[in-house]
GROMACS .gro file of N, CA and C in nm:
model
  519
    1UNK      N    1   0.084  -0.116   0.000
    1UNK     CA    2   0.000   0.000   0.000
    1UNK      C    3   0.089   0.123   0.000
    2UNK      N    4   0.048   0.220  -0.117
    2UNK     CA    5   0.147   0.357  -0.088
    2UNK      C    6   0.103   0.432   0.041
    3UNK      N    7   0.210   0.482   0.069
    3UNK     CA    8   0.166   0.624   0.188
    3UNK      C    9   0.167   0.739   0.094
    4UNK      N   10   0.045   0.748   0.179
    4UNK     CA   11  -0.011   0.898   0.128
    4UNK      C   12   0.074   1.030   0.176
    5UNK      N   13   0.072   1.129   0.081
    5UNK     CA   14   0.151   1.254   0.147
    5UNK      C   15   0.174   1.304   0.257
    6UNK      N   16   0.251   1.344   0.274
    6UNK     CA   17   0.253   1.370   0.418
    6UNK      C   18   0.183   1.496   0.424
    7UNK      N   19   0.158   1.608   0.343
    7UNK     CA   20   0.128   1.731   0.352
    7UNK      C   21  -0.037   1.748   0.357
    8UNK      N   22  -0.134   1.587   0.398
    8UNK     CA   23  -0.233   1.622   0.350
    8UNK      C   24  -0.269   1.642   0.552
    9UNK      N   25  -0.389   1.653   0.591
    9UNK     CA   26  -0.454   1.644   0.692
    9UNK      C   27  -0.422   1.507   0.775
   10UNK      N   28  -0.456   1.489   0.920
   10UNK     CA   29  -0.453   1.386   0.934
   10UNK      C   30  -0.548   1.247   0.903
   11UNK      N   31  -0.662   1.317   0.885
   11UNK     CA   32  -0.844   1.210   0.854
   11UNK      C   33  -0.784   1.226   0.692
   12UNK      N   34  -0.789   1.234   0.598
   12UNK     CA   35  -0.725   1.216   0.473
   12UNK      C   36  -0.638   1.121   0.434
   13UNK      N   37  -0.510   1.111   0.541
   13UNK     CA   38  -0.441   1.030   0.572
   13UNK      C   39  -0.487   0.915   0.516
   14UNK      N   40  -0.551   0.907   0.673
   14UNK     CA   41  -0.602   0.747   0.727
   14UNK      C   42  -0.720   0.733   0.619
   15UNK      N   43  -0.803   0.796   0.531
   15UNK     CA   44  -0.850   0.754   0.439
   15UNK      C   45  -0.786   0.719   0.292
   16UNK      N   46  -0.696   0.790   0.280
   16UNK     CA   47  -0.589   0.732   0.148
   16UNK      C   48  -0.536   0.619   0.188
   17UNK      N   49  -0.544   0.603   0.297
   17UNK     CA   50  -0.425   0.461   0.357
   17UNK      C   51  -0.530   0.323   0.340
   18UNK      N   52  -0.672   0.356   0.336
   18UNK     CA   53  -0.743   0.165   0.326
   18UNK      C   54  -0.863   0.244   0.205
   19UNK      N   55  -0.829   0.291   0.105
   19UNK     CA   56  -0.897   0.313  -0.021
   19UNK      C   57  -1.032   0.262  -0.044
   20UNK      N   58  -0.996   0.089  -0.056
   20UNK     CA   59  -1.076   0.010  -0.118
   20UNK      C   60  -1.175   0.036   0.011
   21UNK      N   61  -1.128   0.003   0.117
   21UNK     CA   62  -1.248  -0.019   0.214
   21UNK      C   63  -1.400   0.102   0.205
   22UNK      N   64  -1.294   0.230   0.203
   22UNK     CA   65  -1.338   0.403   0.168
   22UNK      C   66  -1.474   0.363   0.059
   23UNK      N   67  -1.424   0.279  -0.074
   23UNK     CA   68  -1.516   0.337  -0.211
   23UNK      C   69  -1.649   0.219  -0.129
   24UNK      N   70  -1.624   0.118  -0.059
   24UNK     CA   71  -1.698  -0.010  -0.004
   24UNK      C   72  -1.854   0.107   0.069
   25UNK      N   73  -1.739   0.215   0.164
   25UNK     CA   74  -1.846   0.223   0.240
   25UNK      C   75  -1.968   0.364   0.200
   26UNK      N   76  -1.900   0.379   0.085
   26UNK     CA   77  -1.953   0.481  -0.014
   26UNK      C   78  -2.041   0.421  -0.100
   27UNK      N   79  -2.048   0.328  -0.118
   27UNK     CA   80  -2.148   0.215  -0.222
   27UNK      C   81  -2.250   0.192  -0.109
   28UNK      N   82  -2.228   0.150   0.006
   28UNK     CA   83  -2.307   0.137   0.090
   28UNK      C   84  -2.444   0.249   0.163
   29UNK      N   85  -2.314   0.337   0.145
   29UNK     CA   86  -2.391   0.525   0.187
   29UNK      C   87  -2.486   0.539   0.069
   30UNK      N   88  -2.472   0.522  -0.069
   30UNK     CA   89  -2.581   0.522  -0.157
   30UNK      C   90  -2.668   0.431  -0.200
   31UNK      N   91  -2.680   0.306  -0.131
   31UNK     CA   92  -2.757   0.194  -0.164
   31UNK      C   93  -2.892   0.279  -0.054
   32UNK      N   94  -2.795   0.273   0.051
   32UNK     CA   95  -2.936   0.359   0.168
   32UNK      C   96  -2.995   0.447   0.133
   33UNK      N   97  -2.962   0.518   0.064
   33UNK     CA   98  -3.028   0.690   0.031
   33UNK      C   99  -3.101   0.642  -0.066
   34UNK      N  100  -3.086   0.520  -0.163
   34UNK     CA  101  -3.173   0.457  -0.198
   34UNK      C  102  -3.286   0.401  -0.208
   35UNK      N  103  -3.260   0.304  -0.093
   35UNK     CA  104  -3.345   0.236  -0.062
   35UNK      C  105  -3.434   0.305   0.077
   36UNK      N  106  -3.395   0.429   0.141
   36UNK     CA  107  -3.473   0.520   0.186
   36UNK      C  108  -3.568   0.601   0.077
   37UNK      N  109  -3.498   0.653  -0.021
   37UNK     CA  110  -3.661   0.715  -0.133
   37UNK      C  111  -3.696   0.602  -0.150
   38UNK      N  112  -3.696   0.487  -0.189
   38UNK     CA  113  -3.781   0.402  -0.233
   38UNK      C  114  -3.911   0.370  -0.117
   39UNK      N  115  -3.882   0.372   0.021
   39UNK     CA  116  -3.967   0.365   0.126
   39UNK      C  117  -4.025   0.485   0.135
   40UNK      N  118  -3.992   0.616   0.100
   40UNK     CA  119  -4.046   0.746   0.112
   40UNK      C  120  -4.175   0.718   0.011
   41UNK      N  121  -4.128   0.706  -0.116
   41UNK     CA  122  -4.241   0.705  -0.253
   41UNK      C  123  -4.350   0.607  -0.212
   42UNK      N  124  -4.324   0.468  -0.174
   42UNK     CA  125  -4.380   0.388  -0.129
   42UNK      C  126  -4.473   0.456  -0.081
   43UNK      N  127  -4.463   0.504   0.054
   43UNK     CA  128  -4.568   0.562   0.162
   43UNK      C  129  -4.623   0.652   0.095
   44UNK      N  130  -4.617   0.782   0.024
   44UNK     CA  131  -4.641   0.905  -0.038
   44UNK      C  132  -4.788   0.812  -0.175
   45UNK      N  133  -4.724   0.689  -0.210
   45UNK     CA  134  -4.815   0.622  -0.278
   45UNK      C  135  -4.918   0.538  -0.236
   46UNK      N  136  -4.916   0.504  -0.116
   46UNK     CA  137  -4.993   0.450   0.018
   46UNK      C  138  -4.977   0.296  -0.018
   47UNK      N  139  -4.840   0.275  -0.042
   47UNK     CA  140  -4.886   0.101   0.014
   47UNK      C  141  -4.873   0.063   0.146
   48UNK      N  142  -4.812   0.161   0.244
   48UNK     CA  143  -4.817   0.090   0.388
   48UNK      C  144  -4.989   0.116   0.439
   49UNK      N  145  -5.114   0.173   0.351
   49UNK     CA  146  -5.214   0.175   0.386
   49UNK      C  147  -5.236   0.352   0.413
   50UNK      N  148  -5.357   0.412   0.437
   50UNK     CA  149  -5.369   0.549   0.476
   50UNK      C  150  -5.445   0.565   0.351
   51UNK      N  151  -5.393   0.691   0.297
   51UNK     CA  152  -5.419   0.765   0.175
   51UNK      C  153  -5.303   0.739   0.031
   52UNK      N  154  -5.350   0.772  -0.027
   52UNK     CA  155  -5.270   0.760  -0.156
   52UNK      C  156  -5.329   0.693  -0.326
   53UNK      N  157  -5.253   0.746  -0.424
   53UNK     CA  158  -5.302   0.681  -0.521
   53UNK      C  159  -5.313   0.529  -0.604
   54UNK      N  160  -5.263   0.437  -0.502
   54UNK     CA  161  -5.278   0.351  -0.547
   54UNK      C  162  -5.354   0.236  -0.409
   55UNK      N  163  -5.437   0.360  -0.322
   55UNK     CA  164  -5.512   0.275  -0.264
   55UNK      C  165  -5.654   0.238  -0.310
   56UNK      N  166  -5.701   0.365  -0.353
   56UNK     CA  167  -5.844   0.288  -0.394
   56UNK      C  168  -5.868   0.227  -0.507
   57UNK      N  169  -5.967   0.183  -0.521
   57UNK     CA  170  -5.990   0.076  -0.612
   57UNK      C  171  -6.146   0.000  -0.673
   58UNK      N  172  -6.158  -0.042  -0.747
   58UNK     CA  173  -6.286  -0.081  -0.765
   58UNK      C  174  -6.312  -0.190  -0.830
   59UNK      N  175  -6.398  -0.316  -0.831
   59UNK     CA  176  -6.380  -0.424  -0.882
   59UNK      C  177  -6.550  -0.468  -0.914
   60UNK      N  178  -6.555  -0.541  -0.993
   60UNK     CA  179  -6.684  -0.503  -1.091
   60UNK      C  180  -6.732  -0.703  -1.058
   61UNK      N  181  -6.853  -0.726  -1.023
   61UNK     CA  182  -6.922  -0.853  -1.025
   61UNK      C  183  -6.911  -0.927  -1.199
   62UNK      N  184  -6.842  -1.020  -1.207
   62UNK     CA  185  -6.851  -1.061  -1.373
   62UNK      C  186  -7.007  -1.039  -1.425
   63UNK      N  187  -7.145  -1.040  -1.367
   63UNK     CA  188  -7.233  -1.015  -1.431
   63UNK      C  189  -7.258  -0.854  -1.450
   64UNK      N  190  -7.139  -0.800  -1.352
   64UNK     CA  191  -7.150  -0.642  -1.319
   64UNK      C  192  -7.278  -0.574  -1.256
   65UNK      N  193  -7.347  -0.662  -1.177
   65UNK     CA  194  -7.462  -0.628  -1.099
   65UNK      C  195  -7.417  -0.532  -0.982
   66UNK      N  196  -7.301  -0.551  -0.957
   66UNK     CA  197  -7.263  -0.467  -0.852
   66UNK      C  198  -7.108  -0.405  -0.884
   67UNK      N  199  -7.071  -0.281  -0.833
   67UNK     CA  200  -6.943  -0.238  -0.848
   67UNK      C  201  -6.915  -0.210  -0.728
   68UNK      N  202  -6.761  -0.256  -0.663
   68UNK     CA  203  -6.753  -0.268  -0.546
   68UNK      C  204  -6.600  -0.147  -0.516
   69UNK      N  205  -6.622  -0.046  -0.431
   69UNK     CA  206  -6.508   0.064  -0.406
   69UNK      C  207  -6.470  -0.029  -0.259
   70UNK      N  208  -6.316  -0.004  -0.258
   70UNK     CA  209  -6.278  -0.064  -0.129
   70UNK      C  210  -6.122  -0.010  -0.143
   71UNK      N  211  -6.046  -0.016  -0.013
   71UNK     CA  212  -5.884   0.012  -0.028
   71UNK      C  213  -5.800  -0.132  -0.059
   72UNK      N  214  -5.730  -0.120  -0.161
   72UNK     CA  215  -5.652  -0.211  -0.169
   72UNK      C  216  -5.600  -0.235  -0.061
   73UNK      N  217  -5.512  -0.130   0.017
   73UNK     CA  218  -5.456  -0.203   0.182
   73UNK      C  219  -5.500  -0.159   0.299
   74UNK      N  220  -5.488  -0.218   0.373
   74UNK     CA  221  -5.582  -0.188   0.467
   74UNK      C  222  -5.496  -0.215   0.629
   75UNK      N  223  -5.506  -0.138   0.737
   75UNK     CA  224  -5.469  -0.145   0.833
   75UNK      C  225  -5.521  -0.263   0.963
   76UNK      N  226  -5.497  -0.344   1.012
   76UNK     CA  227  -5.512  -0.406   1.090
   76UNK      C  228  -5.621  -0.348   1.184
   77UNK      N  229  -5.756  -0.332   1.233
   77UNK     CA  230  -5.801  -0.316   1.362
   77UNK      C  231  -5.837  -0.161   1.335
   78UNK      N  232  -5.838  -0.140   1.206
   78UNK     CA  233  -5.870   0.015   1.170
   78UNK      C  234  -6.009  -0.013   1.060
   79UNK      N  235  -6.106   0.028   1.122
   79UNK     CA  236  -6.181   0.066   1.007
   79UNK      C  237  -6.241   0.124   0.909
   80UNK      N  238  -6.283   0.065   0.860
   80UNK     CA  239  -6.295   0.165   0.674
   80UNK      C  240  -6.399   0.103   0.614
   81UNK      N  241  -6.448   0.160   0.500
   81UNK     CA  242  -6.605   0.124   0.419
   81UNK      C  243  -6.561   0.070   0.305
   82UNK      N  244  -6.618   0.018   0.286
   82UNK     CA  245  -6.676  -0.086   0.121
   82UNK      C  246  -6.792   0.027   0.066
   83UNK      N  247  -6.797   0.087  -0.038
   83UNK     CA  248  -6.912   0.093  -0.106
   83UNK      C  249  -6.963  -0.019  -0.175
   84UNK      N  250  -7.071  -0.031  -0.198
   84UNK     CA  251  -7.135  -0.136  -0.265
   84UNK      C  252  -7.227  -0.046  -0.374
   85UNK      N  253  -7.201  -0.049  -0.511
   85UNK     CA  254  -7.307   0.042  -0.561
   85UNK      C  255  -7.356  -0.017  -0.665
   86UNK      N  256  -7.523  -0.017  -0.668
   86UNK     CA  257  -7.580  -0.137  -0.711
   86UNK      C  258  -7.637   0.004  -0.911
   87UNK      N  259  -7.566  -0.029  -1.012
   87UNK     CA  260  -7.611   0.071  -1.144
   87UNK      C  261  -7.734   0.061  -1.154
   88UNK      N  262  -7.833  -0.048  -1.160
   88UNK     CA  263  -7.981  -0.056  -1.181
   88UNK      C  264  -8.041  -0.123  -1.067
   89UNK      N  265  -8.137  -0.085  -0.997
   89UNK     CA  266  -8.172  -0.128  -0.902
   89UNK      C  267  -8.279  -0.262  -0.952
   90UNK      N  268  -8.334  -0.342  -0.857
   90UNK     CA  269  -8.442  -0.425  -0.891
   90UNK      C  270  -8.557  -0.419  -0.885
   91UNK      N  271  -8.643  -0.458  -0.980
   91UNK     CA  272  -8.827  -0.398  -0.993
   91UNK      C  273  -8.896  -0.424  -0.854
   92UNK      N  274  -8.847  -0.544  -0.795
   92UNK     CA  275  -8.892  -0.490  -0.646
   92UNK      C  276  -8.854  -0.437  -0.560
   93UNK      N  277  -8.790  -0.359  -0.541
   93UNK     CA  278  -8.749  -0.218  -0.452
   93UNK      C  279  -8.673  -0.347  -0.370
   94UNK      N  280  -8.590  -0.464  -0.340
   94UNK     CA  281  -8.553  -0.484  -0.264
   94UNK      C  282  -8.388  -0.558  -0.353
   95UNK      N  283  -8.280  -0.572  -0.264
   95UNK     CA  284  -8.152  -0.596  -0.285
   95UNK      C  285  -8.118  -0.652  -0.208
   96UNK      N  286  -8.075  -0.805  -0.198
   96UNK     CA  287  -7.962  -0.927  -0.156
   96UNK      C  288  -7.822  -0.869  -0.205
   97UNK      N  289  -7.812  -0.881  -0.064
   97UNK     CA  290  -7.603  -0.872  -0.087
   97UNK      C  291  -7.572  -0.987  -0.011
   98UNK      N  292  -7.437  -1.059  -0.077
   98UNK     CA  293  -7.460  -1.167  -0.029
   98UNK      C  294  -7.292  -1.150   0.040
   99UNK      N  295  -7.250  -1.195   0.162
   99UNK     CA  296  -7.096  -1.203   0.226
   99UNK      C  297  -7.070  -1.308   0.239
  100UNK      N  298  -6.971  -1.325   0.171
  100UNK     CA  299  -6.895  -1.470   0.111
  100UNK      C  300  -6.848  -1.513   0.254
  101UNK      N  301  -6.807  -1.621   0.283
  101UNK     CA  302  -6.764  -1.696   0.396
  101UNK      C  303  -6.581  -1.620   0.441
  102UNK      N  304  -6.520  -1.618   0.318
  102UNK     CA  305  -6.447  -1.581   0.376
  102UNK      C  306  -6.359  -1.448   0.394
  103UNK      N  307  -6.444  -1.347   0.373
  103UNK     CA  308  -6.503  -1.238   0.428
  103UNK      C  309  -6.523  -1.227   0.526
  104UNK      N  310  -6.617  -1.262   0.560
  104UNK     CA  311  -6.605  -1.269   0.684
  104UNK      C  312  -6.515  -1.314   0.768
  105UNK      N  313  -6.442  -1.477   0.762
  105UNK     CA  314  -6.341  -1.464   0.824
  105UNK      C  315  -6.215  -1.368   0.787
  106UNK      N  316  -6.227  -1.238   0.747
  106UNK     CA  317  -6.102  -1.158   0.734
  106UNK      C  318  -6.130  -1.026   0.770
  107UNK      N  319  -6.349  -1.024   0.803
  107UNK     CA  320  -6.283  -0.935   0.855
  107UNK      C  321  -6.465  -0.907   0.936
  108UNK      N  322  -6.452  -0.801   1.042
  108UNK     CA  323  -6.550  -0.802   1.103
  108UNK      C  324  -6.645  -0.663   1.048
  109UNK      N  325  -6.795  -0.692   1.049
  109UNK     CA  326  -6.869  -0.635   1.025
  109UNK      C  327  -6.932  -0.505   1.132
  110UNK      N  328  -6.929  -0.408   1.089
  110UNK     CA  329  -6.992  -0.305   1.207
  110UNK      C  330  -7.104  -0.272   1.189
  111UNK      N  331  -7.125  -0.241   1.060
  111UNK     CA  332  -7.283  -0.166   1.019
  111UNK      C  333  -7.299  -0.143   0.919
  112UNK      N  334  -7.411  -0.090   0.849
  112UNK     CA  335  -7.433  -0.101   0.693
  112UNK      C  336  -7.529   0.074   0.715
  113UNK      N  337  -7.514   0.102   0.558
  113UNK     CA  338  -7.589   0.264   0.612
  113UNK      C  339  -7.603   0.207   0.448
  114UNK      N  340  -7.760   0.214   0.409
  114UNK     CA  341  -7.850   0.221   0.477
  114UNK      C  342  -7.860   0.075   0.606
  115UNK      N  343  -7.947   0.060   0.684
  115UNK     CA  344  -7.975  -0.058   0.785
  115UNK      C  345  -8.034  -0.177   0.673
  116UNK      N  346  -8.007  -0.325   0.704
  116UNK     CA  347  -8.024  -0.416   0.650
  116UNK      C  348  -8.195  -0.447   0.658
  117UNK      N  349  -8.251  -0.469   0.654
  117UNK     CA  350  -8.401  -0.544   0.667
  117UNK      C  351  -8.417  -0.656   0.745
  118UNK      N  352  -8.376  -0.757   0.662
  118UNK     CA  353  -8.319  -0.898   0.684
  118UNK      C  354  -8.171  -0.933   0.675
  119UNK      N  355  -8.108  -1.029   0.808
  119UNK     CA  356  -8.014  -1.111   0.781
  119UNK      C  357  -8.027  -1.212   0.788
  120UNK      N  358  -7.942  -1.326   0.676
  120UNK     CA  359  -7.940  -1.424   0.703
  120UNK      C  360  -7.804  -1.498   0.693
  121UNK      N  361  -7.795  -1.601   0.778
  121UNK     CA  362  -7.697  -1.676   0.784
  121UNK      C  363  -7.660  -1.810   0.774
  122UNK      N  364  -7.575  -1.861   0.700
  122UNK     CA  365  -7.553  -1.978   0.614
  122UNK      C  366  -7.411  -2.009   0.604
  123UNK      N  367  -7.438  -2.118   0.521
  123UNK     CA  368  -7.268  -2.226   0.517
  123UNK      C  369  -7.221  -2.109   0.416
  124UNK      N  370  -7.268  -2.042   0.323
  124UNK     CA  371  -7.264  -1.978   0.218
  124UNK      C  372  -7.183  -1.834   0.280
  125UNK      N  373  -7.177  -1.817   0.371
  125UNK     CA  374  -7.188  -1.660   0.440
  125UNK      C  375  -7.313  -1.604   0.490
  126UNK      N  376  -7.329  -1.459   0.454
  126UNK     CA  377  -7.405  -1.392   0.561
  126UNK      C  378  -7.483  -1.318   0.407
  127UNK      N  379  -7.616  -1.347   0.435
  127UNK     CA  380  -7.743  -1.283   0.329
  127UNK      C  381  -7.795  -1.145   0.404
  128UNK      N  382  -7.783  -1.016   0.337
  128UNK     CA  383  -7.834  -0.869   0.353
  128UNK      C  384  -7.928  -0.865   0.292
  129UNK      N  385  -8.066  -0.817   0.374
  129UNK     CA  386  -8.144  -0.822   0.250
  129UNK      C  387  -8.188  -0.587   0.252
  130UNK      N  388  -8.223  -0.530   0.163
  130UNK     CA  389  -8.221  -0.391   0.193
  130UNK      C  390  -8.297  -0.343   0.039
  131UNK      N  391  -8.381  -0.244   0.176
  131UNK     CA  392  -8.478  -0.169   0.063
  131UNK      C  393  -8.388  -0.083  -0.021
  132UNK      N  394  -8.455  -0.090  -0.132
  132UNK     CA  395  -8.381   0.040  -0.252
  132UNK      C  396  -8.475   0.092  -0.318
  133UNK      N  397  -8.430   0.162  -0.425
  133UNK     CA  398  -8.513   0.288  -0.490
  133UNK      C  399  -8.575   0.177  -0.582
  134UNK      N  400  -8.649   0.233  -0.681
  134UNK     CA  401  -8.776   0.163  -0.750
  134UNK      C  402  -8.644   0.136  -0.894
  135UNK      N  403  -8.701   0.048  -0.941
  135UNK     CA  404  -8.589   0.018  -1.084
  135UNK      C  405  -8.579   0.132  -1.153
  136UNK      N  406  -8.420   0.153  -1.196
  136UNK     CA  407  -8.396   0.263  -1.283
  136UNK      C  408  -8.309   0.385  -1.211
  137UNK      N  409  -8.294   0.346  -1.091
  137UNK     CA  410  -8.219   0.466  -0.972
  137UNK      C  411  -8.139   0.351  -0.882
  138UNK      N  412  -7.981   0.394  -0.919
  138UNK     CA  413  -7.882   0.313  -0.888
  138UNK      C  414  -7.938   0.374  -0.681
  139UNK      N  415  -7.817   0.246  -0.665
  139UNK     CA  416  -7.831   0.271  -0.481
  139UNK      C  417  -7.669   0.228  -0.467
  140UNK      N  418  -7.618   0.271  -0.332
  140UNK     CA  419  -7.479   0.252  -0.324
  140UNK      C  420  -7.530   0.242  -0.101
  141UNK      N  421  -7.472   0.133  -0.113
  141UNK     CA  422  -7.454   0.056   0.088
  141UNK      C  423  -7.283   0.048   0.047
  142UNK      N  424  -7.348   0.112   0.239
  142UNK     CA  425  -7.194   0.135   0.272
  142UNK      C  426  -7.227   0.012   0.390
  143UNK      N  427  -7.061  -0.046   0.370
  143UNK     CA  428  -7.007  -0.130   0.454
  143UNK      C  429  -6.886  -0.090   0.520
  144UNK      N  430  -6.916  -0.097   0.665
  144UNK     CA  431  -6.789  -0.059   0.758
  144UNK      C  432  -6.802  -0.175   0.827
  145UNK      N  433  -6.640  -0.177   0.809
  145UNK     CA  434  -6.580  -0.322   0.841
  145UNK      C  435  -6.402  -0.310   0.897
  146UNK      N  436  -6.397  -0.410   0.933
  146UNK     CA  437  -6.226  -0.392   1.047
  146UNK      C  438  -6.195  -0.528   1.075
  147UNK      N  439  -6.048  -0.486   0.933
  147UNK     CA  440  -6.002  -0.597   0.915
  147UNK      C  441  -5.900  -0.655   1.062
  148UNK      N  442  -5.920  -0.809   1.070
  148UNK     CA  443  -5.909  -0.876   1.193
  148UNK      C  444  -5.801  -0.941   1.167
  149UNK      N  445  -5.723  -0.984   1.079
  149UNK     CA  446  -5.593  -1.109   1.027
  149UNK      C  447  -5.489  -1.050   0.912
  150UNK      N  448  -5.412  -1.039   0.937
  150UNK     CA  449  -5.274  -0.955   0.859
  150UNK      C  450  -5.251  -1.041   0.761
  151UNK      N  451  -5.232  -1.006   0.623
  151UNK     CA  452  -5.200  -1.081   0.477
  151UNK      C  453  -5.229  -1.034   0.408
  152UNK      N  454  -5.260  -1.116   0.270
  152UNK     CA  455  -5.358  -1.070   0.228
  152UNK      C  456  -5.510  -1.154   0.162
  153UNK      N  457  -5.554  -1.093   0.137
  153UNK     CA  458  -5.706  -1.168   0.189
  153UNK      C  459  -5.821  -1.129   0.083
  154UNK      N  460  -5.945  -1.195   0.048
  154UNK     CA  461  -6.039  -1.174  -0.064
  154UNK      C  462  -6.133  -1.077  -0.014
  155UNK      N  463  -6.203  -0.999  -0.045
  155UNK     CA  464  -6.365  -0.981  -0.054
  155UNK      C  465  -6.385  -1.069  -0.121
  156UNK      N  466  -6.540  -1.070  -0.023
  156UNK     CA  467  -6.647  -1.151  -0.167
  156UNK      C  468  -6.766  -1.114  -0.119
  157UNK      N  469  -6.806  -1.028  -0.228
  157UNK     CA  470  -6.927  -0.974  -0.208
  157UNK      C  471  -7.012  -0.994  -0.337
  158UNK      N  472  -7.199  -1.025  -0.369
  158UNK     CA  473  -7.235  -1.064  -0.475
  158UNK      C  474  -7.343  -1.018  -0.412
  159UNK      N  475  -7.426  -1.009  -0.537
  159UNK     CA  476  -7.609  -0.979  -0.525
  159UNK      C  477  -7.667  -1.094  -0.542
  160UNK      N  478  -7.750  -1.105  -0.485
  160UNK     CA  479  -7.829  -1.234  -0.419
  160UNK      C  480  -7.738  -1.387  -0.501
  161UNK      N  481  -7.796  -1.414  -0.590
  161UNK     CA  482  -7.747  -1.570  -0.637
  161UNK      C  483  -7.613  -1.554  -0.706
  162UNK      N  484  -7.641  -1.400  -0.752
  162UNK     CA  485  -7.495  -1.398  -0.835
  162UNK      C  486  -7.405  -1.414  -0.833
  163UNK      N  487  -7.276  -1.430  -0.961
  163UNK     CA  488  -7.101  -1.437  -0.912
  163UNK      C  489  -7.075  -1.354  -0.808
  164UNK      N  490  -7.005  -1.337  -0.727
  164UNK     CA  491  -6.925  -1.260  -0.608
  164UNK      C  492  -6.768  -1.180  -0.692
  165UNK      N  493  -6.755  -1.072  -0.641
  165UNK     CA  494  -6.665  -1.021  -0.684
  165UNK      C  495  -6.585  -1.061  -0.579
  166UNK      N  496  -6.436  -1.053  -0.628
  166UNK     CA  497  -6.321  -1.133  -0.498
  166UNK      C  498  -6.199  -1.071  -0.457
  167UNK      N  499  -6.196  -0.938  -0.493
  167UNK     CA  500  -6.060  -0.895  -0.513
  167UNK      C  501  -5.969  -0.874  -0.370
  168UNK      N  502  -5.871  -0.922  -0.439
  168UNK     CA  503  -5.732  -0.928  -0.315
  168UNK      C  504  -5.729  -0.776  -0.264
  169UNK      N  505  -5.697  -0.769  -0.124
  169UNK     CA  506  -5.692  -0.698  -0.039
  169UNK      C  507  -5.557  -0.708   0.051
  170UNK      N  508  -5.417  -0.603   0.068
  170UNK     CA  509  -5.328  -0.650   0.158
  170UNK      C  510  -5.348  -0.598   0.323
  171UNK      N  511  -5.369  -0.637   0.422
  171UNK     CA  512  -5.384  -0.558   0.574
  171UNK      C  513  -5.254  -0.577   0.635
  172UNK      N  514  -5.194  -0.445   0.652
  172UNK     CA  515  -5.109  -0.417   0.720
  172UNK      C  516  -5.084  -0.418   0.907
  173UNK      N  517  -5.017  -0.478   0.966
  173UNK     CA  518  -5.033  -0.484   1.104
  173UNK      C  519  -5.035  -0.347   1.155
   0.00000   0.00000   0.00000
């Protein structure tokens, strides 16, 4: 190893004297500053959950009887709403929503605005039954709910007999 000048400082020195180690811990100093914006943008984009543009979301019943708003991630023990918004309502002023089984196990139910009519309960999940407007005047139920198990996890929500929409959901501890 050369020695470094004598005319420089003493911290100069001792950094000309182990080089390689120097550029090591300089690769290291910018991997972090790195991989710190990358956790900044992250959050600013809301995947640790909160606000942001790539939390909400919306996922459509394959018969499209229902369109379902919900956050892609979701906080542990924090709750938040599901819209449920039904485009054409049914000629008898009434609407089955149906909660898939395991939905429920992911996550707990608080209340529905408007109030349900009828519930029912089954191997199937949990049957809503709720007045709506006369055919021809969409309706939108809100579901507040608080997710209970960290992963990530389905909705499944459907109008009465219909397909269930299922979309993945991540809950953050």
């Amino acid at each position: 190893m050369a020695e470094a000048p004598s005319d420089l400082p003493h911290a100069m020195r001792r950094m000309e004297a182990d080089l390689p180690f120097q550029h090591r811990s300089w690769q290291v100093e910018r991997l972090s500053w790195a991989m710190l914006l990358v956790l900044v943008a992250a959050g600013l984009l809301g995947i640790f959950g909160g606000s942001g543009p790539l939390v909400a979301a919306t996922a459509l019943t394959p018969d499209e009887a229902i369109r379902l708003r919900y956050e892609r991630v979701q906080r542990l023990l924090l709750r938040t709403t599901l819209l449920v918004e039904l485009p054409r309502a049914r000629p008898d002023g009434q609407l089955e929503l149906r909660l898939g089984p395991e939905m429920l196990e992911g996550w707990e139910i608080h209340g529905t605005m408007p109030s349900a009519v009828v519930s029912r309960s089954g191997s199937d999940g949990v049957t809503l039954v709720f007045e709506t407007a006369p055919a021809g005047a969409g309706t939108t139920i809100r579901l507040m709910v608080e997710p209970r198990r960290v992963g990530v996890r389905r909705l499944s929500v459907a109008a009465g007999d219909g397909p269930p929409s299922r979309p993945a959901v991540l809950i953050w501890p």
